[in-house]
Tab-separated table of C-alpha atoms in Angstrom:
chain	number	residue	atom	x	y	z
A	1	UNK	CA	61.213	-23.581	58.678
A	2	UNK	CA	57.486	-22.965	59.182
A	3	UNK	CA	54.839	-23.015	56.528
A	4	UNK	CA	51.640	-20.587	56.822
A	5	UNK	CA	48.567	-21.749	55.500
A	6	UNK	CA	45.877	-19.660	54.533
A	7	UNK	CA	42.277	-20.270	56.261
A	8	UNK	CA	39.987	-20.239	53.289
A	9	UNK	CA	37.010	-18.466	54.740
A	10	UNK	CA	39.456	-15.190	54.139
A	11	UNK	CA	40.758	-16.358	50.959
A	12	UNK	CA	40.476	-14.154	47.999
A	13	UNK	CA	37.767	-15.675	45.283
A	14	UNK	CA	39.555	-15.560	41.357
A	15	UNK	CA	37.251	-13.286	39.086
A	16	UNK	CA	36.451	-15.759	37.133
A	17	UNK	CA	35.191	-17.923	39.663
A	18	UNK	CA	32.801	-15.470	41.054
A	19	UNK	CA	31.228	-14.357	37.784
A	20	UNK	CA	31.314	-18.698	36.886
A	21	UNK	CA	28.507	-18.417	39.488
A	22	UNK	CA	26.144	-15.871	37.898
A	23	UNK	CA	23.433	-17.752	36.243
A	24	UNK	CA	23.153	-15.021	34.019
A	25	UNK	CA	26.960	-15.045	32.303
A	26	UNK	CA	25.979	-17.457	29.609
A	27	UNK	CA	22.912	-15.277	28.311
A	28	UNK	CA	25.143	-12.224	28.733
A	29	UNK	CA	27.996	-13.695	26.540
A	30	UNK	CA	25.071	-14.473	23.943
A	31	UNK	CA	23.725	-11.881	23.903
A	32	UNK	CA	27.180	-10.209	22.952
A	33	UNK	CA	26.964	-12.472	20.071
A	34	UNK	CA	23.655	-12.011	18.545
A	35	UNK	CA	24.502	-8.535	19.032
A	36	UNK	CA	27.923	-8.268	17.334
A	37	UNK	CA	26.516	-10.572	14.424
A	38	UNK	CA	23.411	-8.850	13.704
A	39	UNK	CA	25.289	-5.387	13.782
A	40	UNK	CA	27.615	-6.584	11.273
A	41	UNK	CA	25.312	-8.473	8.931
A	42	UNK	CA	22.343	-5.884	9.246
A	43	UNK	CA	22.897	-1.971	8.578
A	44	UNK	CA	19.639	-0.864	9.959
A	45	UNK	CA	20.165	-3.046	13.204
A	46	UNK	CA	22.585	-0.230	14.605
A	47	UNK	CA	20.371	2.671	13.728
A	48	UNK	CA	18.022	4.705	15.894
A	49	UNK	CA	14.726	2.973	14.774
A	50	UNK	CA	16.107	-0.164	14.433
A	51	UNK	CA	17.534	-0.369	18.438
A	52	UNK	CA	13.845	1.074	19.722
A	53	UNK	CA	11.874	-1.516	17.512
A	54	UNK	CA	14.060	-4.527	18.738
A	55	UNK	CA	14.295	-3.398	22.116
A	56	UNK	CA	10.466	-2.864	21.933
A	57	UNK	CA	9.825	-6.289	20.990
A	58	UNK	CA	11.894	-7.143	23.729
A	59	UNK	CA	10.120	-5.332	26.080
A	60	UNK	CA	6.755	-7.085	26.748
A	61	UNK	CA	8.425	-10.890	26.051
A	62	UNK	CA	10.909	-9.410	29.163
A	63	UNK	CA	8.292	-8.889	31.350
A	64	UNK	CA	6.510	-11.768	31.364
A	65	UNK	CA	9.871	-13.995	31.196
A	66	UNK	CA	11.522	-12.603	34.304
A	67	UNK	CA	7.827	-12.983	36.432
A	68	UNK	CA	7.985	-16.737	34.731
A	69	UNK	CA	11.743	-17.107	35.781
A	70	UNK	CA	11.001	-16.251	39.505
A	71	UNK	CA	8.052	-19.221	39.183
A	72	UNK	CA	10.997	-21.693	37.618
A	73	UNK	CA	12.990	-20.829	40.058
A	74	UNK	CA	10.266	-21.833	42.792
A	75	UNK	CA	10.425	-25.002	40.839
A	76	UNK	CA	6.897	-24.522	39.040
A	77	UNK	CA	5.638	-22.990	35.393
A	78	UNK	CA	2.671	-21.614	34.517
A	79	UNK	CA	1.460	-22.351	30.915
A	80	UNK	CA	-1.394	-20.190	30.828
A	81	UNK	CA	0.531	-17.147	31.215
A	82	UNK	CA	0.378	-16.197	27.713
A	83	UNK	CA	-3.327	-16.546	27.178
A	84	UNK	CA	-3.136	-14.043	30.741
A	85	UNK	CA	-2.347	-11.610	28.500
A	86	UNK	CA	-5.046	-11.846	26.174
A	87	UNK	CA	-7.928	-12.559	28.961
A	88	UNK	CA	-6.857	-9.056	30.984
A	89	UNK	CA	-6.860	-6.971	28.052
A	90	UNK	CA	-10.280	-8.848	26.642
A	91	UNK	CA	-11.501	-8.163	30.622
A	92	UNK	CA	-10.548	-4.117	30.298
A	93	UNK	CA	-11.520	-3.346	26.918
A	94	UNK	CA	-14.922	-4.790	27.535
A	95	UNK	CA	-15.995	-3.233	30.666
A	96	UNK	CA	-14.458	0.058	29.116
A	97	UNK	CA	-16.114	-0.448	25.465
A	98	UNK	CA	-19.517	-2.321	26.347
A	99	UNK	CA	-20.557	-1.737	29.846
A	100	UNK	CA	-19.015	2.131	29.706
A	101	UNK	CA	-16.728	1.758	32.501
A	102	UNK	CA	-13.852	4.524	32.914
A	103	UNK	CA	-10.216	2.704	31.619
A	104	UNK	CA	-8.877	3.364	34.723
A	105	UNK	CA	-11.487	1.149	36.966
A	106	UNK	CA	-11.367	-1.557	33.724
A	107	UNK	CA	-7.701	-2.049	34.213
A	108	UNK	CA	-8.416	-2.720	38.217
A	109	UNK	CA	-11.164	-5.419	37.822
A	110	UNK	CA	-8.748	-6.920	35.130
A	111	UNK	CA	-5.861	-6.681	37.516
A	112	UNK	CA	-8.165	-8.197	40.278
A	113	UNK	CA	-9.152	-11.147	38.165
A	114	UNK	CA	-5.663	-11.859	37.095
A	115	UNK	CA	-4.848	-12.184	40.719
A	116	UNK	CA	-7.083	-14.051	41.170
A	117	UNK	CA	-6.606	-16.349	38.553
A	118	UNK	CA	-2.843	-16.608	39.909
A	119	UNK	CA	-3.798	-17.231	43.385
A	120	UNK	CA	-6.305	-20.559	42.151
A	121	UNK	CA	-3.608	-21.684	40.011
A	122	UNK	CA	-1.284	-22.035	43.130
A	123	UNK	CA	-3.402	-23.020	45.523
A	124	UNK	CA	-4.746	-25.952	43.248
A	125	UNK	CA	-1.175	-26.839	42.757
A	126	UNK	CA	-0.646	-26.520	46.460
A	127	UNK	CA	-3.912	-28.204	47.350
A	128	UNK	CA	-3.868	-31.064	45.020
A	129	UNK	CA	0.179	-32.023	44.669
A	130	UNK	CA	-0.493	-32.169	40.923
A	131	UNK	CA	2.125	-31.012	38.660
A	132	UNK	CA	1.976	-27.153	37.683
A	133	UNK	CA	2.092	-28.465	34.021
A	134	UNK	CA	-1.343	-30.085	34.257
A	135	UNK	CA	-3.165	-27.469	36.214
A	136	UNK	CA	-2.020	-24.669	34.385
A	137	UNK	CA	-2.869	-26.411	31.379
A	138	UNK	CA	-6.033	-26.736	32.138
A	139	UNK	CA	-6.240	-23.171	32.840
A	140	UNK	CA	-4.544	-22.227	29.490
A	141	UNK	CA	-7.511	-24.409	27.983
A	142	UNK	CA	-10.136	-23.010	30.406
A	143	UNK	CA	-9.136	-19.279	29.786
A	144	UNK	CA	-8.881	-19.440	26.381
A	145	UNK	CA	-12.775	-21.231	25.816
A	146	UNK	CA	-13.468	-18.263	28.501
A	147	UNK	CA	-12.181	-15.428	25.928
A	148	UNK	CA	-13.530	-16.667	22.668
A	149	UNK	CA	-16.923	-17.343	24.315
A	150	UNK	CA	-17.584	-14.627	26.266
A	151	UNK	CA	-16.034	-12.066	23.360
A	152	UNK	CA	-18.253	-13.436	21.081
A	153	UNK	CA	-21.203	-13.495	23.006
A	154	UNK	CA	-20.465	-9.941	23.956
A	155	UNK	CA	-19.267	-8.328	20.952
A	156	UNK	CA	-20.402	-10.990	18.083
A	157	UNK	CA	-17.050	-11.208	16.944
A	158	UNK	CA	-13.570	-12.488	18.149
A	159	UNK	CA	-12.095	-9.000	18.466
A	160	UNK	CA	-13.082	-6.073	20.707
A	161	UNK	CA	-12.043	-2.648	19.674
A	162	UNK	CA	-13.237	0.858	20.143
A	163	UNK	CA	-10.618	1.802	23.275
A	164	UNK	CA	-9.499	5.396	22.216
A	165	UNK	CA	-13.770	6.409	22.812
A	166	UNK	CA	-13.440	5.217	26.403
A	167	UNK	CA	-12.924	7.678	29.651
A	168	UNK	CA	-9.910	7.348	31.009
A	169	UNK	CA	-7.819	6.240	27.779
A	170	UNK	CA	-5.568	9.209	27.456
A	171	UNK	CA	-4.199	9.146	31.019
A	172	UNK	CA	-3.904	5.177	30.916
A	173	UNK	CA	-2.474	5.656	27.868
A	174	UNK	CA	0.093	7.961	28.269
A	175	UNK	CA	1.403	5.557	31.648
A	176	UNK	CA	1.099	2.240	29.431
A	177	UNK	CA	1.809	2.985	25.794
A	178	UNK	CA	3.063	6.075	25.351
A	179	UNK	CA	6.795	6.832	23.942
A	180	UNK	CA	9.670	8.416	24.797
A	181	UNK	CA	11.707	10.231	21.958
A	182	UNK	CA	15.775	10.401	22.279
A	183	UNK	CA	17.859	11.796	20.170
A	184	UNK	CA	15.268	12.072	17.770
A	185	UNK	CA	13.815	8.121	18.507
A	186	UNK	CA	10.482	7.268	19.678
A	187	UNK	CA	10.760	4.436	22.566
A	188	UNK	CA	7.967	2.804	23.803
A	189	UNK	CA	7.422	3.139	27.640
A	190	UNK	CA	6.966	-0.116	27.432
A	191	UNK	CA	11.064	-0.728	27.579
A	192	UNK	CA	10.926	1.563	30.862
A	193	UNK	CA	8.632	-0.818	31.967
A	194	UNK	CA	10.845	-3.595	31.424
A	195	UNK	CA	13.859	-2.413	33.037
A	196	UNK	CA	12.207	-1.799	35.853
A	197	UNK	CA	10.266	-4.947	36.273
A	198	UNK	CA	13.226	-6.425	36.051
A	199	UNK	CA	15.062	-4.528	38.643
A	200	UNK	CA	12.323	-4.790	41.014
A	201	UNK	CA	12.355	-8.742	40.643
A	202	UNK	CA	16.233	-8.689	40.531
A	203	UNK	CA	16.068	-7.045	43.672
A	204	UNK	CA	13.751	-9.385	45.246
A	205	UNK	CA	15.550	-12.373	44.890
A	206	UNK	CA	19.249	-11.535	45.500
A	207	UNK	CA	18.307	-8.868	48.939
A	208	UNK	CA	15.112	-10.144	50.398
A	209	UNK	CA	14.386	-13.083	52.259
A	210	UNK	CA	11.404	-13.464	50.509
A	211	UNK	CA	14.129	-14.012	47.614
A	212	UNK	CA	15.593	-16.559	49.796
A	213	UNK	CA	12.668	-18.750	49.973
A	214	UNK	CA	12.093	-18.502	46.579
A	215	UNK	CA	15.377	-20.505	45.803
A	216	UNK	CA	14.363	-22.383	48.825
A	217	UNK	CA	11.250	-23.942	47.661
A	218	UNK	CA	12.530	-24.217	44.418
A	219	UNK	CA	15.441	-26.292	45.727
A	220	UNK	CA	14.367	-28.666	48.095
A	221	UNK	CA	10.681	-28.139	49.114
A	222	UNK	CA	10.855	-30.722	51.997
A	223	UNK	CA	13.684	-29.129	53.633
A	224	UNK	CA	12.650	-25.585	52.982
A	225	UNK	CA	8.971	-26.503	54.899
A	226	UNK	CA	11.358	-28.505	57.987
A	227	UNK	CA	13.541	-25.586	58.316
A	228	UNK	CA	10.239	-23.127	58.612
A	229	UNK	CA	9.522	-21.379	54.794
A	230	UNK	CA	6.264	-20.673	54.002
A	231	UNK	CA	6.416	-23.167	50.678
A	232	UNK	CA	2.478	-23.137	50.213
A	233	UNK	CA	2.167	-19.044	50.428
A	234	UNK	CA	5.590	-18.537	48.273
A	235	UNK	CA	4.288	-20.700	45.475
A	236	UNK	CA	0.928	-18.932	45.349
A	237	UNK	CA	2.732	-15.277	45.634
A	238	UNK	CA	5.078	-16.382	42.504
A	239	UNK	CA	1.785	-17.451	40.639
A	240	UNK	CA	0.066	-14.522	41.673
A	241	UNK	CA	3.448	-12.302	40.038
A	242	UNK	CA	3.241	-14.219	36.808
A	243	UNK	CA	-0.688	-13.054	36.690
A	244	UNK	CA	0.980	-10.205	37.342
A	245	UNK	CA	3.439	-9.722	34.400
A	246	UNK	CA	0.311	-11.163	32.387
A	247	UNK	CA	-2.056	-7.993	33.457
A	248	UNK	CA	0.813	-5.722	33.038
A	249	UNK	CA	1.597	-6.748	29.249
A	250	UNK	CA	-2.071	-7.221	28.649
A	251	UNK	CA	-2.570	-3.188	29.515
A	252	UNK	CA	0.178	-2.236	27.308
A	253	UNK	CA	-1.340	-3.984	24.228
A	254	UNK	CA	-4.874	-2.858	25.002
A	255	UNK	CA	-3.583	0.748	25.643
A	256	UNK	CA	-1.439	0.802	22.553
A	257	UNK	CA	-3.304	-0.924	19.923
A	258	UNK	CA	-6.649	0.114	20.953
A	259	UNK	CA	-8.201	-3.617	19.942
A	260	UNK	CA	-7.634	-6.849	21.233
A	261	UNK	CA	-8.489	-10.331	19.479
A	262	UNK	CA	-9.929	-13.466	21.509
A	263	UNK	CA	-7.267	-15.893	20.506
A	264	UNK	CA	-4.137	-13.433	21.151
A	265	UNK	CA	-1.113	-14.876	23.619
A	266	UNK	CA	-1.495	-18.291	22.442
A	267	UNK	CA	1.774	-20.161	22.212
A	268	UNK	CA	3.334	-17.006	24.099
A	269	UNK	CA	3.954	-19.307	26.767
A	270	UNK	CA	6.674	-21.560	25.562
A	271	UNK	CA	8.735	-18.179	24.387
A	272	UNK	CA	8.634	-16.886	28.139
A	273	UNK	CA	9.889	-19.883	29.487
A	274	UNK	CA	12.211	-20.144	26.303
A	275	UNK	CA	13.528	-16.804	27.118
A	276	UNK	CA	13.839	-18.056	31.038
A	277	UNK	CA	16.231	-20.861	29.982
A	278	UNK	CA	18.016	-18.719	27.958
A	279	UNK	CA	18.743	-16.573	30.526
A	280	UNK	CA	19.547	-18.947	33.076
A	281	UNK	CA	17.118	-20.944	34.801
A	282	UNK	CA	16.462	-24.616	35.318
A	283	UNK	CA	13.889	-26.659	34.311
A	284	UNK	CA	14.725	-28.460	37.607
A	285	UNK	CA	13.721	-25.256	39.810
A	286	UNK	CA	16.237	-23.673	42.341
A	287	UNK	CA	19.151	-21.880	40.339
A	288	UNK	CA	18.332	-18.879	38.223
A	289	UNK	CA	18.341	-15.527	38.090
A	290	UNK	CA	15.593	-12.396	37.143
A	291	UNK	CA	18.424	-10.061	34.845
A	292	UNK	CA	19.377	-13.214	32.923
A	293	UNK	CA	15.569	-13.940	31.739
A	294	UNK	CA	15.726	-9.919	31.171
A	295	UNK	CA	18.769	-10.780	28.839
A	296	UNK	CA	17.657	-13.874	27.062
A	297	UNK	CA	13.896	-11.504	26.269
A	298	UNK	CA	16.863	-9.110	24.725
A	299	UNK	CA	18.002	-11.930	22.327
A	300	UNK	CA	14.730	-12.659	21.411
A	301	UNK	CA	14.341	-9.140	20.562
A	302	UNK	CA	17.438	-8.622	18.670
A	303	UNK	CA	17.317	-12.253	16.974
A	304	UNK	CA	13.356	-11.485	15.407
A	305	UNK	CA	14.052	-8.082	14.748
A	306	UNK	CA	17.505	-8.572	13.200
A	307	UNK	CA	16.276	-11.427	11.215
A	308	UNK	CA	13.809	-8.908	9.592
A	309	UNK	CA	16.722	-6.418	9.015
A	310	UNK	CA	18.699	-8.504	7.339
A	311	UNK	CA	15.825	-9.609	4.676
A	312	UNK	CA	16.304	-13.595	5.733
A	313	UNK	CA	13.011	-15.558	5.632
A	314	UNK	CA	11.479	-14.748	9.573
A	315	UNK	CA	11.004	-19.261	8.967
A	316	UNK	CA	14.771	-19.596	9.985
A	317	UNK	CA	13.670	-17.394	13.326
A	318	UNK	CA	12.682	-20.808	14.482
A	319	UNK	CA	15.369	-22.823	13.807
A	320	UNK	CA	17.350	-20.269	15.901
A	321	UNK	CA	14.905	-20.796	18.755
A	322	UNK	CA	15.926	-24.142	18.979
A	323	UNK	CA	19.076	-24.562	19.000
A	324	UNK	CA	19.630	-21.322	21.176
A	325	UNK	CA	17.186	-23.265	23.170
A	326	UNK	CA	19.499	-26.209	23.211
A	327	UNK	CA	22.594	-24.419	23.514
A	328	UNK	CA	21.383	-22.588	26.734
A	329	UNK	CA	20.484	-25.794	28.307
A	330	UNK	CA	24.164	-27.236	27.619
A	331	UNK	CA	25.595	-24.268	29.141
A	332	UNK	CA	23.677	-23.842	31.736
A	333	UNK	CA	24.043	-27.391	33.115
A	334	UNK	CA	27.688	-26.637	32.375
A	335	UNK	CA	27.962	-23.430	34.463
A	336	UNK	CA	25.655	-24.852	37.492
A	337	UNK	CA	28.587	-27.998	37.721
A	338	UNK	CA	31.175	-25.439	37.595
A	339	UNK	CA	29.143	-23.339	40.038
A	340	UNK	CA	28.661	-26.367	42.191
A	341	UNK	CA	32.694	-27.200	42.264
A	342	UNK	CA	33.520	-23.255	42.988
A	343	UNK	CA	30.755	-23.643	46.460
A	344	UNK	CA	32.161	-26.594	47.785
């Protein structure tokens, strides 16, 4: 009697096993919840208005938390990425409003100085070995003296306004906050924007090498630099995409609301990387995933909005942040284990 044994390099994987894997699943199944809950509990959740205002305040807290998930998952964060927002539109509307510039150059020399802002913080992280924390904190500190001083030096107030006068604001406008209308529904563009910011980022990390060395450096920096990554240039690219995200949002507000105030974006910061977790990533860098932040922005979105629906006190959204917050990091420790067993 002879016994075959199966080589397991051409073994079949179980289902479940393979989607164990996805960082995303645990957001995903949330999201399902929040969802189902909400629908039930809220009658104006399920209706036309009520999907394009929660996926609308999804939108822009999506953005920025899938550029902040790639940085996690390079193993750094950037806390000044919410006050980003606020400096880039503050940078555009003032060129446009005070020194007469068209919208459309405005939004370049904002998108120039949020690179460059992105490209200091990671070489000073590079340069230095400090933690990403502490620089970025300083720059969250240093950007947001930068926008109350020079707004009110400018302007005499905290708030510049006055956008719809400038050249170039119909055109800008119509790419950054205009709306879509289905079936009747007005969407924001701003949702398009998200879905495809997303995409773009999802397909950067699972199909390019650069995606590669993002997990890389994010895993193990000392053997990603022995085996030949480019650790130093990756980390200042993924800061340079989170400057990114910052500029993009930034335009959208400007464009849509016309005014901008000094102090806007603070405290942002923690929701991105909130919305990060929730989706997936580690705090420890190296295991994440770009659709998952896209999903836990979505939860945000339908948690605030259906809060609101449902006539509860917008206090208890809080209490929901945390211990989503706290449930995401069980789970996700949970899944990466399981993950970890499944590879081996």
């Amino acid at each position: 009697m002879t016994t075959t044994t199966l080589d397991e390099r051409v073994g079949t994987t179980r289902l479940s096993d393979r989607l164990v894997v996805r960082p995303e699943i645990g957001a995903l199944l949330g999201a399902v919840v929040v969802f189902a809950f909400f629908s039930i509990t809220a009658d104006q959740f399920l209706t036309g208005d009520g999907v394009a205002t929660w996926l609308d305040d999804a939108s822009t807290l999506g953005i920025m938390a899938v550029a902040v998930s790639l940085l996690m998952i390079g193993g750094e964060f950037d806390l000044s990425a919410g006050v980003m927002t606020a400096s880039t539109a503050l940078v555009t509307a003032i060129l446009a409003t005070q020194a007469g510039w068209n919208v459309w150059l405005a939004l370049l020399a904002s998108l120039v100085f949020a690179l460059a802002v992105g490209a200091f913080n990671g070489w000073l992280v590079m340069r230095t070995g400090l933690p990403s924390f502490i620089v970025t904190l300083g720059t969250f500190l240093a950007l947001q003296g930068l926008n109350l001083g020079v707004t009110r030096l400018v302007t005499g107030t905290v708030q510049v306004s006055g956008m719809r006068s400038a050249d170039g604001y119909a055109s800008s406008g119509f790419v950054f906050a205009s709306t879509v209308e289905i079936g009747g529904t007005k969407f924001q563009i701003s949702i398009l924007w998200w879905i495809g910011f997303a995409a773009v980022a999802a397909w950067l990390l699972v199909r390019t090498r650069f995606g590669n060395w993002i997990f890389a450096v994010g895993g193990s920096p000392v053997s990603s630099r022995a085996v030949g990554v480019p650790v130093k240039r990756t980390k200042i690219l993924l800061f340079m995409t989170t400057a990114v995200a910052g500029w993009l949002v930034g335009s959208i507000n400007i464009l849509r609301f016309a005014s901008v105030q000094a102090n806007q974006g603070i405290g942002l910061e923690l929701q991105f990387i909130i919305a990060a977790v929730v989706g997936g990533c580690l705090l420890t860098g190296g295991f994440g995933s770009a659709i998952g932040a896209a999903i836990g922005a979505l939860i945000f979105g339908m948690a605030r909005q259906g809060i609101v629906f449902a006539r509860w006190d917008s206090d208890w959204f809080m209490l929901f942040l945390g211990v989503m917050l706290l449930a995401a990091v069980l789970v996700n420790n949970t899944f990466r284990r399981r993950a970890e067993r499944v590879r081996r």
